[in-house]
PDB file of C-alpha atoms in Angstrom:
ATOM      1  CA  UNK A   1       0.181  -0.067   0.196  1.00 51.00           C
ATOM      2  CA  UNK A   2       1.745   3.793  -0.993  1.00 51.00           C
ATOM      3  CA  UNK A   3       0.698   6.732   0.850  1.00 53.00           C
ATOM      4  CA  UNK A   4      -0.234   9.207  -1.038  1.00 52.00           C
ATOM      5  CA  UNK A   5       1.762  12.338  -1.400  1.00 54.00           C
ATOM      6  CA  UNK A   6      -0.404  15.368   0.883  1.00 55.00           C
ATOM      7  CA  UNK A   7      -1.208  18.159  -1.033  1.00 55.00           C
ATOM      8  CA  UNK A   8       1.748  21.291  -1.040  1.00 55.00           C
ATOM      9  CA  UNK A   9      -0.303  24.314   0.182  1.00 56.00           C
ATOM     10  CA  UNK A  10      -0.296  26.821  -2.886  1.00 60.00           C
ATOM     11  CA  UNK A  11       0.568  23.737  -5.084  1.00 65.00           C
ATOM     12  CA  UNK A  12      -0.487  24.440  -9.219  1.00 65.00           C
ATOM     13  CA  UNK A  13      -3.141  21.589  -9.933  1.00 68.00           C
ATOM     14  CA  UNK A  14      -2.587  19.933 -12.643  1.00 69.00           C
ATOM     15  CA  UNK A  15      -5.361  22.356 -15.389  1.00 70.00           C
ATOM     16  CA  UNK A  16      -4.240  25.147 -13.873  1.00 68.00           C
ATOM     17  CA  UNK A  17      -0.537  24.507 -14.851  1.00 68.00           C
ATOM     18  CA  UNK A  18      -1.717  23.482 -18.453  1.00 71.00           C
ATOM     19  CA  UNK A  19      -3.163  27.191 -18.442  1.00 68.00           C
ATOM     20  CA  UNK A  20      -0.159  28.753 -17.533  1.00 65.00           C
ATOM     21  CA  UNK A  21       1.431  27.245 -19.717  1.00 70.00           C
ATOM     22  CA  UNK A  22      -0.975  28.203 -22.630  1.00 82.00           C
ATOM     23  CA  UNK A  23       0.850  29.386 -25.559  1.00 79.00           C
ATOM     24  CA  UNK A  24      -1.362  32.086 -26.080  1.00 83.00           C
ATOM     25  CA  UNK A  25       0.181  33.402 -22.522  1.00 84.00           C
ATOM     26  CA  UNK A  26       4.081  32.960 -23.765  1.00 87.00           C
ATOM     27  CA  UNK A  27       3.702  34.177 -26.667  1.00 89.00           C
ATOM     28  CA  UNK A  28       1.684  38.236 -25.072  1.00 91.00           C
ATOM     29  CA  UNK A  29       4.282  38.215 -22.444  1.00 91.00           C
ATOM     30  CA  UNK A  30       6.996  37.872 -24.821  1.00 93.00           C
ATOM     31  CA  UNK A  31       5.126  40.796 -27.141  1.00 96.00           C
ATOM     32  CA  UNK A  32       5.178  42.957 -23.764  1.00 97.00           C
ATOM     33  CA  UNK A  33       8.562  42.048 -22.541  1.00 95.00           C
ATOM     34  CA  UNK A  34      10.072  43.267 -26.028  1.00 96.00           C
ATOM     35  CA  UNK A  35       8.478  45.904 -26.492  1.00 97.00           C
ATOM     36  CA  UNK A  36       9.268  47.544 -22.976  1.00 96.00           C
ATOM     37  CA  UNK A  37      13.549  46.286 -23.642  1.00 92.00           C
ATOM     38  CA  UNK A  38      12.885  48.520 -27.226  1.00 96.00           C
ATOM     39  CA  UNK A  39      10.926  51.430 -25.344  1.00 95.00           C
ATOM     40  CA  UNK A  40      13.957  51.393 -22.878  1.00 91.00           C
ATOM     41  CA  UNK A  41      16.961  50.998 -25.469  1.00 90.00           C
ATOM     42  CA  UNK A  42      14.873  53.535 -27.650  1.00 94.00           C
ATOM     43  CA  UNK A  43      14.089  56.437 -23.804  1.00 93.00           C
ATOM     44  CA  UNK A  44      18.513  55.406 -23.163  1.00 90.00           C
ATOM     45  CA  UNK A  45      19.628  56.458 -26.793  1.00 91.00           C
ATOM     46  CA  UNK A  46      17.388  59.912 -26.413  1.00 94.00           C
ATOM     47  CA  UNK A  47      19.131  60.657 -23.312  1.00 93.00           C
ATOM     48  CA  UNK A  48      22.491  60.544 -24.460  1.00 92.00           C
ATOM     49  CA  UNK A  49      26.177  59.807 -25.252  1.00 92.00           C
ATOM     50  CA  UNK A  50      26.143  59.022 -21.210  1.00 93.00           C
ATOM     51  CA  UNK A  51      23.134  56.883 -20.781  1.00 91.00           C
ATOM     52  CA  UNK A  52      24.313  54.734 -24.110  1.00 92.00           C
ATOM     53  CA  UNK A  53      27.889  54.409 -22.641  1.00 93.00           C
ATOM     54  CA  UNK A  54      26.578  53.100 -19.466  1.00 92.00           C
ATOM     55  CA  UNK A  55      24.019  50.603 -21.335  1.00 90.00           C
ATOM     56  CA  UNK A  56      26.805  49.616 -22.841  1.00 93.00           C
ATOM     57  CA  UNK A  57      29.510  49.049 -19.719  1.00 94.00           C
ATOM     58  CA  UNK A  58      26.413  47.315 -17.773  1.00 93.00           C
ATOM     59  CA  UNK A  59      25.741  44.593 -20.768  1.00 92.00           C
ATOM     60  CA  UNK A  60      30.015  44.372 -20.674  1.00 93.00           C
ATOM     61  CA  UNK A  61      30.099  44.027 -17.144  1.00 93.00           C
ATOM     62  CA  UNK A  62      26.793  41.647 -17.099  1.00 92.00           C
ATOM     63  CA  UNK A  63      28.589  39.833 -20.120  1.00 91.00           C
ATOM     64  CA  UNK A  64      31.874  38.824 -18.508  1.00 89.00           C
ATOM     65  CA  UNK A  65      30.046  38.220 -15.119  1.00 87.00           C
ATOM     66  CA  UNK A  66      27.559  34.991 -16.915  1.00 87.00           C
ATOM     67  CA  UNK A  67      30.557  34.487 -18.898  1.00 83.00           C
ATOM     68  CA  UNK A  68      33.156  33.594 -15.333  1.00 81.00           C
ATOM     69  CA  UNK A  69      30.536  31.832 -14.236  1.00 83.00           C
ATOM     70  CA  UNK A  70      29.898  29.364 -16.445  1.00 80.00           C
ATOM     71  CA  UNK A  71      33.596  29.047 -16.479  1.00 76.00           C
ATOM     72  CA  UNK A  72      33.652  28.592 -13.054  1.00 74.00           C
ATOM     73  CA  UNK A  73      30.667  26.349 -12.531  1.00 75.00           C
ATOM     74  CA  UNK A  74      32.704  24.073 -15.203  1.00 73.00           C
ATOM     75  CA  UNK A  75      35.480  23.619 -14.073  1.00 72.00           C
ATOM     76  CA  UNK A  76      35.555  23.890 -10.865  1.00 70.00           C
ATOM     77  CA  UNK A  77      37.582  21.211  -9.125  1.00 69.00           C
ATOM     78  CA  UNK A  78      40.319  22.809 -11.425  1.00 71.00           C
ATOM     79  CA  UNK A  79      40.072  25.978 -10.408  1.00 68.00           C
ATOM     80  CA  UNK A  80      39.938  25.720  -7.135  1.00 68.00           C
ATOM     81  CA  UNK A  81      43.456  23.839  -6.944  1.00 70.00           C
ATOM     82  CA  UNK A  82      45.048  25.434  -9.043  1.00 73.00           C
ATOM     83  CA  UNK A  83      43.642  29.249  -8.676  1.00 70.00           C
ATOM     84  CA  UNK A  84      44.185  30.316  -5.069  1.00 69.00           C
ATOM     85  CA  UNK A  85      41.103  33.310  -4.357  1.00 68.00           C
ATOM     86  CA  UNK A  86      39.841  32.805  -8.145  1.00 65.00           C
ATOM     87  CA  UNK A  87      36.558  34.656  -7.257  1.00 63.00           C
ATOM     88  CA  UNK A  88      37.873  37.382  -5.665  1.00 64.00           C
ATOM     89  CA  UNK A  89      40.330  38.280  -9.090  1.00 61.00           C
ATOM     90  CA  UNK A  90      37.451  38.738 -10.884  1.00 57.00           C
TER      91      UNK A  90
END
């Protein structure tokens, strides 16, 4: 006799998950997100050179951070043994 798992309070039912992941909902979310990002970029361009430079610097910083994180996660064992204080040097 297998015991049924207890229902977790606040968990989504199967029908609500299916409804939440509907194709139409995903398309609407992507369209809204894309429009907001385009609007943000356009606003930065219209604000001037300093804001564009800030945007470029922010994107480069976040890209570098992501690349270091990927490399660190992929080669954690090697890095931990060979490069002391690797996380503090980035």
